[in-house]
Amino acid sequence: MERPYILHMFSPTRQASPFDVNMAADAGYQIIVPYCDLALDGVAALTQDAIFSRGPKGVARTGIFVGGRDALLAADMLERCRASMVKPFVVSAMADPSGAYTTAAAMVACVEAALKRASGAGLQGKRVVVLGGTGPVGRIAGVLAAQAGAEVFLSSRAGADAAEQAAQATGRRFGVTLHGASGADRAAVRASIADTEIVLACAAAGVQVLSAEDLGHANRLAVAADINAVPPEGIAGVGVMDDGKPVAGTQALGIGALAVGNVKYQTQHRLLLRMIQAEKPQLLSFAEAFAMAREVLAAG
Ligand SMILES: NC(=O)c1ccc[n+]([C@@H]2O[C@H](COP(=O)([O-])OP(=O)(O)OC[C@H]3O[C@@H](n4cnc5c(N)ncnc54)[C@H](OP(=O)(O)O)[C@@H]3O)[C@@H](O)[C@H]2O)c1
């Protein structure tokens, strides 16, 4: 009998994500086992427990998926998985906490593609404000935009200090420069977007972070991208299906949550497939997700 494909799902939260369980099954994993409430210092022992039992052939049919809700902790856990493996017992491992890595990758890739279609230029030198920038999606979208050469500001309702703290911690962890911006009230949000070319709306589901009136203050806006699929729209006038559609009353192009979600879905699916199909073990974080999202878009 062929050995089954097994995915061990490590999560620091109380539950693993049903979304990720479905995605893993649809990619071909046959046995999916969640390990919840896991601390960073528990990762090495679990990883070694997972790799040694199946022999060098079996490791190709064994994978680890790191979930949870914390974008920085997931990166640490993935790194701990990698460091705990002993050759030749090396299995593929992927992190995507709360979908943040694949979602942020899809969002930034969609923005980049819209910019390139409109002007031929990418994110290099652009000013980017991430509303809801302290959440897992917002932080990683900020990191990816900064890695692509943008000047990035993570915004928080809790004010400038809290935003700066999140920006510093995230930037330090991933080796990029991020800034904080206050989103404490309408005046602060409007000031933050006044001179901004790109807005990434990454706040909690079902919250409108920019009204039509707010958008009137964004005089240089080129792209407004919204990741919230739950009504009302995160950015007024950006429909969930929009993919580069002009936003009424502005000169910006809008990208909506389902346009991003489609690329996110394909990105996560293909990364999981790669874990199963690749001849060599894969280590998949948000950089690989971003490369995959670009591939998905390039393939049309
Ligand atoms: N389309 C897709 O494929 C897809 C996939 C995954 C996630 N998502 C969406 O992506 C978004 C971000 O996900 P996430 O997990 O990073 O979100 P999250 O952690 O729930 O929220 C992100 C940030 O939003 C801010 N926030 C919370 N409540 C708010 C409110 N009432 N008004 C304004 N800001 C508020 C908070 O920052 P401060 O308190 O610091 O301001 C929080 O850190 C969500 O809308 C989620 O549904 C979409």
XYZ file of C-alpha atoms and ligand atoms in Angstrom:
348
model
C 0.000 0.000 0.000
C 1.236 3.516 -0.879
C 1.838 5.621 2.210
C -0.806 8.361 2.609
C 0.018 12.064 2.394
C -0.002 13.406 5.953
C -0.091 17.084 6.949
C 0.751 18.025 10.544
C -0.802 21.415 11.306
C 0.962 23.338 14.076
C -1.023 26.173 15.610
C -0.345 28.410 18.621
C -4.097 29.154 18.764
C -6.808 26.994 20.326
C -8.028 25.728 16.973
C -6.652 25.082 13.534
C -8.376 26.870 10.671
C -11.112 24.894 8.852
C -10.266 26.952 5.753
C -6.726 25.578 5.822
C -7.943 22.022 6.495
C -10.156 22.239 3.387
C -7.331 23.705 1.313
C -4.952 20.955 2.415
C -7.467 18.191 1.599
C -8.231 19.731 -1.798
C -4.515 19.788 -2.604
C -4.278 16.051 -1.896
C -3.377 15.606 1.765
C -5.204 12.523 3.012
C -4.568 12.720 6.728
C -4.581 16.154 8.355
C -3.820 16.432 12.041
C -4.005 19.686 14.031
C -1.774 20.321 17.074
C -3.173 23.361 18.883
C -2.084 25.679 21.713
C 1.480 24.965 20.613
C 4.250 27.211 21.951
C 7.421 27.994 20.034
C 9.470 25.834 22.366
C 7.267 22.841 21.532
C 7.950 22.978 17.798
C 11.302 21.159 17.690
C 10.081 18.060 19.527
C 6.914 17.789 17.429
C 8.855 18.290 14.208
C 11.306 15.551 15.094
C 8.445 13.289 16.139
C 6.916 13.833 12.703
C 9.997 13.211 10.568
C 11.711 10.127 11.954
C 8.953 7.516 11.759
C 8.428 7.247 7.990
C 11.941 6.796 6.606
C 13.512 8.800 3.787
C 10.731 7.747 1.354
C 7.959 8.644 3.735
C 9.218 12.161 4.389
C 8.258 13.112 0.826
C 4.668 12.297 1.797
C 4.785 14.206 5.074
C 4.267 17.940 5.482
C 4.051 20.573 8.215
C 1.773 23.614 8.078
C 2.164 26.481 10.555
C -1.027 28.439 11.230
C -2.271 30.599 14.088
C -2.961 34.341 14.026
C 0.457 35.856 14.641
C 2.488 36.717 11.532
C 5.791 37.032 13.419
C 5.399 33.960 15.618
C 4.518 31.850 12.558
C 7.789 32.901 10.924
C 9.652 31.899 14.095
C 7.832 28.556 14.191
C 8.604 27.844 10.540
C 12.251 28.645 11.155
C 12.229 26.370 14.235
C 10.764 23.538 12.099
C 13.534 23.995 9.552
C 16.263 24.101 12.179
C 14.947 20.973 13.961
C 15.071 18.655 10.967
C 17.920 16.213 10.544
C 19.038 15.137 7.062
C 17.826 13.041 5.285
C 14.639 13.315 7.345
C 13.574 16.671 5.909
C 9.898 17.338 5.150
C 8.208 20.237 3.376
C 6.897 22.996 5.626
C 4.722 26.014 4.949
C 3.487 28.915 7.085
C 0.297 30.864 6.413
C -1.068 32.197 9.726
C -4.708 33.191 9.367
C -4.101 33.161 5.617
C -2.014 36.291 6.080
C 1.005 35.254 4.039
C -0.917 34.181 0.940
C -3.487 36.991 1.290
C -0.878 39.725 1.668
C 1.122 38.199 -1.186
C -1.929 38.201 -3.447
C -2.879 41.747 -2.466
C 0.558 43.243 -3.080
C 0.980 41.283 -6.329
C -2.425 42.569 -7.562
C -1.433 46.148 -6.679
C 1.905 45.770 -8.418
C 0.226 44.352 -11.529
C -2.315 47.213 -11.620
C 0.474 49.778 -11.276
C 2.459 48.147 -14.052
C -0.559 48.021 -16.345
C -1.264 51.706 -15.671
C 2.231 53.177 -15.799
C 4.809 50.465 -16.420
C 6.334 51.076 -12.975
C 6.019 48.923 -9.866
C 6.132 49.729 -6.143
C 9.657 51.150 -6.079
C 9.642 54.572 -4.406
C 5.872 54.628 -3.847
C 4.360 55.763 -0.557
C 2.070 53.043 0.815
C -0.302 53.338 3.782
C -1.661 50.106 5.265
C -4.914 50.741 7.154
C -5.450 48.034 9.765
C -1.687 47.668 9.508
C -1.195 45.975 12.895
C -3.082 42.794 11.903
C -1.367 39.764 10.382
C -2.402 40.577 6.799
C -1.485 44.258 7.123
C 1.949 43.604 8.610
C 2.955 41.146 5.898
C 1.504 43.303 3.116
C 3.656 46.101 4.540
C 6.774 43.929 4.561
C 6.224 42.764 0.971
C 5.625 46.331 -0.251
C 8.779 47.501 1.560
C 10.781 44.641 0.054
C 9.517 45.792 -3.350
C 10.987 49.245 -2.669
C 8.023 51.184 -1.268
C 8.040 53.546 1.714
C 5.498 51.866 3.969
C 3.383 53.167 6.862
C 1.396 50.791 9.085
C -1.630 52.621 10.483
C -3.391 51.862 13.761
C -6.540 53.193 15.441
C -4.558 53.053 18.671
C -2.467 56.013 17.512
C 1.037 56.843 16.342
C 2.958 55.129 19.160
C 1.131 51.815 18.795
C 1.530 51.971 15.020
C 5.230 52.746 15.346
C 5.684 49.868 17.769
C 4.056 47.398 15.343
C 6.074 48.821 12.455
C 9.373 48.541 14.340
C 8.729 45.010 15.614
C 7.636 43.775 12.188
C 10.400 45.581 10.319
C 13.054 44.265 12.733
C 11.811 40.680 12.403
C 11.942 40.710 8.609
C 14.813 43.105 7.968
C 12.915 45.990 6.357
C 12.139 49.574 7.330
C 8.504 50.220 8.215
C 6.978 53.373 9.693
C 3.954 53.902 11.917
C 1.036 56.254 11.171
C -1.812 57.265 13.402
C -5.285 56.164 12.359
C -6.793 57.325 15.656
C -9.491 59.525 14.098
C -10.712 60.764 10.708
C -8.274 63.683 10.699
C -5.327 61.354 11.329
C -6.418 58.891 8.638
C -6.919 61.717 6.141
C -3.521 63.208 6.961
C -1.871 59.805 6.471
C -3.340 59.278 2.994
C -2.975 62.881 1.795
C 0.324 62.351 0.026
C -0.019 58.626 -0.584
C -0.022 56.761 -3.868
C -1.212 53.408 -2.547
C -3.677 52.492 0.176
C -3.997 48.904 1.351
C -7.131 48.434 3.469
C -6.397 45.474 5.748
C -8.617 46.162 8.759
C -10.941 43.672 10.447
C -13.793 42.224 8.402
C -16.970 44.285 7.954
C -15.372 47.662 8.693
C -15.241 50.632 6.319
C -11.898 52.362 6.843
C -12.173 54.956 4.055
C -15.366 56.789 3.111
C -15.882 58.640 -0.165
C -15.222 61.848 1.750
C -11.936 60.480 3.119
C -10.876 59.581 -0.423
C -11.288 63.222 -1.386
C -8.178 63.913 0.737
C -6.001 61.428 -1.169
C -4.885 63.667 -3.997
C -2.090 61.448 -5.292
C -3.840 58.103 -4.945
C -2.994 55.665 -7.770
C -4.269 52.360 -6.329
C -6.781 51.658 -3.553
C -6.862 47.966 -2.589
C -9.362 46.468 -0.170
C -9.120 43.006 1.384
C -12.366 43.034 3.369
C -15.017 40.908 1.666
C -17.695 41.451 4.341
C -20.051 44.437 3.698
C -19.688 47.352 3.853
C -16.754 47.827 1.464
C -13.508 48.560 3.304
C -12.927 51.439 0.881
C -16.068 53.205 -0.354
C -16.529 52.689 -4.089
C -14.174 49.710 -4.387
C -16.360 46.729 -5.287
C -15.281 43.264 -4.177
C -14.796 42.108 -7.797
C -12.971 45.232 -8.997
C -9.590 44.569 -10.513
C -8.131 47.850 -11.633
C -11.491 49.601 -12.042
C -11.367 53.408 -11.591
C -12.727 54.505 -8.216
C -15.460 57.119 -8.731
C -14.466 60.643 -7.723
C -10.723 59.838 -7.685
C -7.995 59.165 -10.225
C -7.214 55.846 -8.483
C -7.708 52.266 -9.604
C -9.597 50.003 -7.215
C -8.830 46.402 -6.355
C -11.448 44.513 -4.371
C -11.372 41.667 -1.879
C -12.610 38.913 -4.156
C -10.202 39.874 -6.941
C -7.422 39.474 -4.370
C -9.116 36.422 -2.846
C -9.074 34.585 -6.155
C -5.300 35.040 -6.457
C -4.875 34.166 -2.751
C -6.807 30.914 -3.224
C -4.750 29.877 -6.226
C -1.526 30.859 -4.475
C -2.265 28.774 -1.373
C -3.502 25.826 -3.470
C -0.402 25.798 -5.666
C 1.959 26.087 -2.701
C 0.280 23.101 -1.020
C 0.473 21.180 -4.297
C 4.144 22.031 -4.517
C 4.709 20.529 -1.048
C 3.169 17.287 -2.284
C 4.692 17.171 -5.757
C 8.177 18.658 -5.424
C 11.113 16.284 -5.556
C 12.959 18.224 -2.862
C 11.522 19.388 0.486
C 10.034 22.884 0.290
C 10.186 25.670 2.878
C 7.376 28.083 2.042
C 6.891 31.483 3.654
C 5.476 34.768 2.367
C 8.366 35.374 -0.068
C 7.482 32.146 -1.855
C 3.793 33.097 -1.660
C 4.562 36.442 -3.293
C 6.538 34.776 -6.100
C 3.645 32.365 -6.610
C 1.038 35.162 -6.618
C 3.062 36.967 -9.283
C 3.143 33.708 -11.279
C -0.622 33.274 -10.935
C -1.186 36.815 -12.242
C 1.327 36.447 -15.053
C -0.439 33.263 -16.184
C -3.694 35.266 -16.342
N -10.120 38.309 0.666
C -9.357 37.348 1.212
O -8.905 36.428 0.551
C -8.991 37.412 2.672
C -8.219 36.412 3.284
C -7.844 36.563 4.633
C -8.257 37.686 5.315
N -9.043 38.605 4.707
C -9.466 39.846 5.365
O -8.283 40.589 5.606
C -8.544 41.517 6.633
C -7.372 41.515 7.584
O -7.262 40.268 8.224
P -6.532 40.199 9.631
O -6.686 38.815 10.125
O -5.181 40.803 9.501
O -7.489 41.197 10.427
P -7.619 41.523 11.995
O -6.390 41.073 12.690
O -8.939 41.045 12.450
O -7.671 43.121 11.956
C -6.619 43.871 11.424
C -6.542 45.208 12.139
O -7.743 45.935 11.934
C -7.869 46.890 12.983
N -9.258 46.902 13.424
C -9.886 46.002 14.217
N -11.171 46.351 14.416
C -11.352 47.512 13.721
C -12.456 48.393 13.553
N -13.643 48.131 14.117
N -12.265 49.499 12.797
C -11.071 49.755 12.203
N -9.985 48.972 12.350
C -10.123 47.853 13.091
C -6.936 46.448 14.111
O -5.851 47.346 14.146
P -5.758 48.591 15.174
O -6.614 48.270 16.346
O -4.300 48.660 15.472
O -6.244 49.738 14.367
C -6.441 45.097 13.654
O -5.105 44.829 14.018
C -9.895 41.102 7.249
O -10.887 41.960 6.748
C -10.085 39.687 6.746
O -11.443 39.327 6.655
C -9.393 38.503 3.407
